[in-house]
Amino acid sequence: MTHALLVIDVQNDFCPGGALAVPDGDAIVPGINALMADFDAVILTQDWHPAGHSSFASSHDAAPMSLTQMPYGPQVLWPDHCIQGSRGANFHSDLRTDRADMIIRKGFNPAIDSYSAFFENDHTTPTGLEGYLRTRGITQVTLVGLATDFCVNYSAVDAAKLGFEVAVRMDLCRAIDFDGSLAAARDGMAAAGVVLAG
Ligand code: VGL
Ligand code: ZN
């Protein structure tokens, strides 16, 4: 059994002071760093949008946090965040990025958002992470990071659907918690067979 730690989007824009700040988002960094040594593989994800991305409210003349309909389904419209090459897209400066075997970027397709580390929000376009994990013989993944109710949630549910054994360390995640999204995420992850730990 090979066990990977999947660290989701611990980036400046999701931390206090960032463009899409998750309350207390930076509080999990020391705990994540400490956990890294316990795993066979450490993989980081990085939200990585081109300017003018279709998930940005500013691209639709809409209010941030409003909902729109995309060809692939409903999509929350976010403040501009994690723009490729920007300071906000950088990892939190205390995160031990030197310990990562692999960094996978997502959300670079201008027309499709990508909450999940495995598939874009059309639920069909793969990011390549599944192949990476399988070719390394990884069967078990533990997730931590930001935000519990969006990118952690979607990544955990997809991992479970793909047949990995999945746990989320809830104590090492923080949520946006918008319109009941955290409760829905907890229910959805549990229903998918994800172990909610911590
Ligand atoms: C995320 C909203 C938009 C996340 C990324 O990392 O949870 N949320 N982009
Ligand atoms: Zn994003």
Tab-separated table of C-alpha atoms and ligand atoms in Angstrom:
chain	number	residue	atom	x	y	z
A	1	MET	CA	0.000	0.000	0.000
A	2	THR	CA	1.410	3.328	-1.052
A	3	HIS	CA	-0.057	6.395	0.588
A	4	ALA	CA	0.066	9.930	-0.837
A	5	LEU	CA	-0.579	13.238	0.888
A	6	LEU	CA	-2.474	15.558	-1.439
A	7	VAL	CA	-2.122	19.193	-0.380
A	8	ILE	CA	-4.809	21.286	-2.036
A	9	ASP	CA	-4.302	24.945	-3.009
A	10	VAL	CA	-2.356	26.318	-0.018
A	11	GLN	CA	-1.812	29.571	-1.899
A	12	ASN	CA	-1.652	33.226	-0.878
A	13	ASP	CA	-4.994	34.127	-2.450
A	14	PHE	CA	-6.769	31.600	-0.206
A	15	CYS	CA	-5.045	32.882	2.932
A	16	PRO	CA	-5.894	35.981	4.998
A	17	GLY	CA	-5.167	39.084	2.906
A	18	GLY	CA	-5.662	37.171	-0.343
A	19	ALA	CA	-8.225	37.755	-3.082
A	20	LEU	CA	-10.412	34.802	-2.054
A	21	ALA	CA	-9.340	34.512	1.552
A	22	VAL	CA	-10.528	31.469	3.461
A	23	PRO	CA	-10.960	32.348	7.161
A	24	ASP	CA	-7.924	31.067	9.066
A	25	GLY	CA	-6.561	29.505	5.888
A	26	ASP	CA	-2.947	29.988	6.944
A	27	ALA	CA	-3.454	28.253	10.302
A	28	ILE	CA	-3.122	24.811	8.717
A	29	VAL	CA	0.345	25.322	7.229
A	30	PRO	CA	2.471	24.145	10.202
A	31	GLY	CA	0.340	21.017	10.639
A	32	ILE	CA	0.562	20.169	6.948
A	33	ASN	CA	4.336	20.593	6.972
A	34	ALA	CA	4.607	18.289	9.978
A	35	LEU	CA	2.463	15.633	8.291
A	36	MET	CA	4.528	15.413	5.102
A	37	ALA	CA	7.152	13.044	6.530
A	38	ASP	CA	4.487	10.404	7.271
A	39	PHE	CA	3.712	9.743	3.589
A	40	ASP	CA	5.284	7.859	0.687
A	41	ALA	CA	4.529	10.735	-1.670
A	42	VAL	CA	3.643	14.410	-1.283
A	43	ILE	CA	1.706	16.124	-4.060
A	44	LEU	CA	0.706	19.782	-4.106
A	45	THR	CA	-2.027	21.316	-6.224
A	46	GLN	CA	-1.951	24.909	-7.422
A	47	ASP	CA	-5.018	26.793	-8.664
A	48	TRP	CA	-3.675	28.485	-11.810
A	49	HIS	CA	-6.025	30.673	-13.815
A	50	PRO	CA	-5.309	32.829	-16.852
A	51	ALA	CA	-6.417	36.476	-16.510
A	52	GLY	CA	-10.046	36.857	-17.568
A	53	HIS	CA	-10.874	33.264	-16.579
A	54	SER	CA	-14.514	32.233	-17.079
A	55	SER	CA	-14.912	31.486	-13.344
A	56	PHE	CA	-14.259	35.150	-12.490
A	57	ALA	CA	-17.266	37.385	-11.779
A	58	SER	CA	-15.378	40.207	-13.502
A	59	SER	CA	-15.529	38.265	-16.777
A	60	HIS	CA	-19.340	38.265	-16.654
A	61	ASP	CA	-20.067	41.721	-15.207
A	62	ALA	CA	-21.544	39.831	-12.283
A	63	ALA	CA	-21.228	40.066	-8.505
A	64	PRO	CA	-18.620	37.845	-6.859
A	65	MET	CA	-20.196	34.757	-5.281
A	66	SER	CA	-23.164	34.836	-7.663
A	67	LEU	CA	-24.112	31.735	-9.599
A	68	THR	CA	-24.077	31.332	-13.372
A	69	GLN	CA	-24.872	28.573	-15.820
A	70	MET	CA	-21.953	27.215	-17.812
A	71	PRO	CA	-22.248	24.645	-20.627
A	72	TYR	CA	-21.058	22.075	-18.057
A	73	GLY	CA	-23.493	23.125	-15.299
A	74	PRO	CA	-23.840	25.701	-12.510
A	75	GLN	CA	-20.701	27.635	-11.583
A	76	VAL	CA	-20.017	30.021	-8.699
A	77	LEU	CA	-18.427	33.245	-9.944
A	78	TRP	CA	-15.396	34.123	-7.856
A	79	PRO	CA	-13.343	37.242	-7.319
A	80	ASP	CA	-10.260	37.241	-9.575
A	81	HIS	CA	-7.794	34.894	-7.856
A	82	CYS	CA	-4.705	32.736	-8.446
A	83	ILE	CA	-3.797	34.402	-11.713
A	84	GLN	CA	-0.869	32.610	-13.345
A	85	GLY	CA	2.420	34.074	-12.188
A	86	SER	CA	0.883	36.435	-9.640
A	87	ARG	CA	1.879	36.653	-5.985
A	88	GLY	CA	-1.589	35.430	-5.045
A	89	ALA	CA	-1.021	32.237	-7.002
A	90	ASN	CA	2.199	31.465	-5.118
A	91	PHE	CA	2.136	28.925	-2.341
A	92	HIS	CA	2.046	30.256	1.216
A	93	SER	CA	5.660	31.124	1.924
A	94	ASP	CA	5.862	28.773	4.942
A	95	LEU	CA	4.604	25.714	3.040
A	96	ARG	CA	7.405	23.155	2.608
A	97	THR	CA	7.186	23.050	-1.184
A	98	ASP	CA	10.687	21.534	-1.263
A	99	ARG	CA	9.149	18.325	0.111
A	100	ALA	CA	6.786	17.919	-2.872
A	101	ASP	CA	7.375	15.116	-5.395
A	102	MET	CA	4.915	16.660	-7.778
A	103	ILE	CA	3.026	19.923	-8.245
A	104	ILE	CA	-0.086	19.785	-10.354
A	105	ARG	CA	-1.724	22.926	-11.705
A	106	LYS	CA	-5.406	23.177	-12.511
A	107	GLY	CA	-7.910	25.757	-13.727
A	108	PHE	CA	-5.704	26.835	-16.650
A	109	ASN	CA	-8.393	26.070	-19.246
A	110	PRO	CA	-10.015	29.497	-19.856
A	111	ALA	CA	-13.475	28.019	-20.452
A	112	ILE	CA	-13.711	25.456	-17.620
A	113	ASP	CA	-13.041	25.803	-13.912
A	114	SER	CA	-11.335	22.943	-12.081
A	115	TYR	CA	-12.069	22.485	-8.400
A	116	SER	CA	-10.972	18.872	-8.454
A	117	ALA	CA	-7.345	17.836	-8.757
A	118	PHE	CA	-8.535	14.971	-10.988
A	119	PHE	CA	-11.093	16.424	-13.411
A	120	GLU	CA	-12.137	19.842	-14.618
A	121	ASN	CA	-15.638	20.994	-13.667
A	122	ASP	CA	-17.107	19.297	-16.759
A	123	HIS	CA	-16.308	16.103	-14.783
A	124	THR	CA	-14.696	14.562	-17.879
A	125	THR	CA	-11.484	16.419	-18.776
A	126	PRO	CA	-8.703	14.744	-16.756
A	127	THR	CA	-5.840	16.688	-15.200
A	128	GLY	CA	-3.482	13.696	-15.422
A	129	LEU	CA	-3.221	13.186	-11.663
A	130	GLU	CA	-4.959	9.809	-11.767
A	131	GLY	CA	-2.309	8.471	-14.141
A	132	TYR	CA	0.491	9.870	-11.991
A	133	LEU	CA	-0.855	8.205	-8.848
A	134	ARG	CA	-1.521	4.860	-10.553
A	135	THR	CA	1.859	4.677	-12.246
A	136	ARG	CA	3.478	5.287	-8.858
A	137	GLY	CA	1.414	2.488	-7.319
A	138	ILE	CA	-0.439	4.807	-4.961
A	139	THR	CA	-3.682	3.313	-3.670
A	140	GLN	CA	-4.430	5.537	-0.695
A	141	VAL	CA	-4.670	9.345	-0.513
A	142	THR	CA	-5.101	11.719	2.394
A	143	LEU	CA	-6.197	15.261	1.580
A	144	VAL	CA	-5.550	18.535	3.403
A	145	GLY	CA	-5.754	22.178	2.327
A	146	LEU	CA	-8.109	24.822	0.987
A	147	ALA	CA	-10.963	25.059	0.691
A	148	THR	CA	-12.712	22.167	2.445
A	149	ASP	CA	-16.032	22.771	0.692
A	150	PHE	CA	-14.715	23.328	-2.848
A	151	CYS	CA	-11.385	22.022	-4.064
A	152	VAL	CA	-10.773	19.564	-1.202
A	153	ASN	CA	-14.332	18.260	-1.461
A	154	TYR	CA	-14.322	17.805	-5.248
A	155	SER	CA	-10.874	16.211	-5.196
A	156	ALA	CA	-11.767	13.800	-2.396
A	157	VAL	CA	-15.035	12.701	-4.023
A	158	ASP	CA	-13.334	12.167	-7.398
A	159	ALA	CA	-10.526	10.182	-5.769
A	160	ALA	CA	-13.075	7.919	-4.072
A	161	LYS	CA	-15.020	7.487	-7.332
A	162	LEU	CA	-11.762	6.462	-9.030
A	163	GLY	CA	-11.304	3.705	-6.450
A	164	PHE	CA	-8.627	5.202	-4.202
A	165	GLU	CA	-8.936	4.805	-0.455
A	166	VAL	CA	-9.546	8.385	0.671
A	167	ALA	CA	-9.348	10.306	3.934
A	168	VAL	CA	-9.627	14.050	4.582
A	169	ARG	CA	-7.911	15.518	7.643
A	170	MET	CA	-10.641	18.042	8.435
A	171	ASP	CA	-8.449	19.683	11.096
A	172	LEU	CA	-5.934	20.544	8.368
A	173	CYS	CA	-8.513	22.087	6.039
A	174	ARG	CA	-10.446	25.350	6.210
A	175	ALA	CA	-13.730	26.200	4.476
A	176	ILE	CA	-15.244	29.116	2.595
A	177	ASP	CA	-18.635	27.974	4.008
A	178	PHE	CA	-20.848	29.859	1.628
A	179	ASP	CA	-24.587	29.172	1.511
A	180	GLY	CA	-24.417	25.829	3.318
A	181	SER	CA	-21.494	24.613	1.238
A	182	LEU	CA	-19.538	23.118	4.141
A	183	ALA	CA	-22.409	20.955	5.416
A	184	ALA	CA	-23.172	19.821	1.851
A	185	ALA	CA	-19.506	18.979	1.304
A	186	ARG	CA	-19.318	16.913	4.497
A	187	ASP	CA	-22.432	14.969	3.482
A	188	GLY	CA	-21.216	14.475	-0.095
A	189	MET	CA	-17.783	13.264	0.952
A	190	ALA	CA	-19.194	10.864	3.549
A	191	ALA	CA	-21.690	9.498	0.997
A	192	ALA	CA	-18.828	8.893	-1.451
A	193	GLY	CA	-17.011	6.803	1.159
A	194	VAL	CA	-14.428	9.414	2.133
A	195	VAL	CA	-13.237	9.067	5.741
A	196	LEU	CA	-13.518	12.422	7.513
A	197	ALA	CA	-10.719	12.396	10.063
A	198	GLY	CA	-9.139	14.829	12.500
B	1	VGL	C1	-11.078	27.130	-4.928
B	1	VGL	C2	-12.824	28.484	-5.520
B	1	VGL	C3	-12.199	28.805	-6.705
B	1	VGL	C4	-10.493	26.207	-3.915
B	1	VGL	C5	-10.445	27.437	-6.103
B	1	VGL	O1	-9.256	26.018	-3.907
B	1	VGL	O2	-11.269	25.657	-3.090
B	1	VGL	N1	-12.279	27.653	-4.644
B	1	VGL	N2	-11.007	28.276	-6.989
B	2	ZN	ZN	-9.977	28.997	-8.690
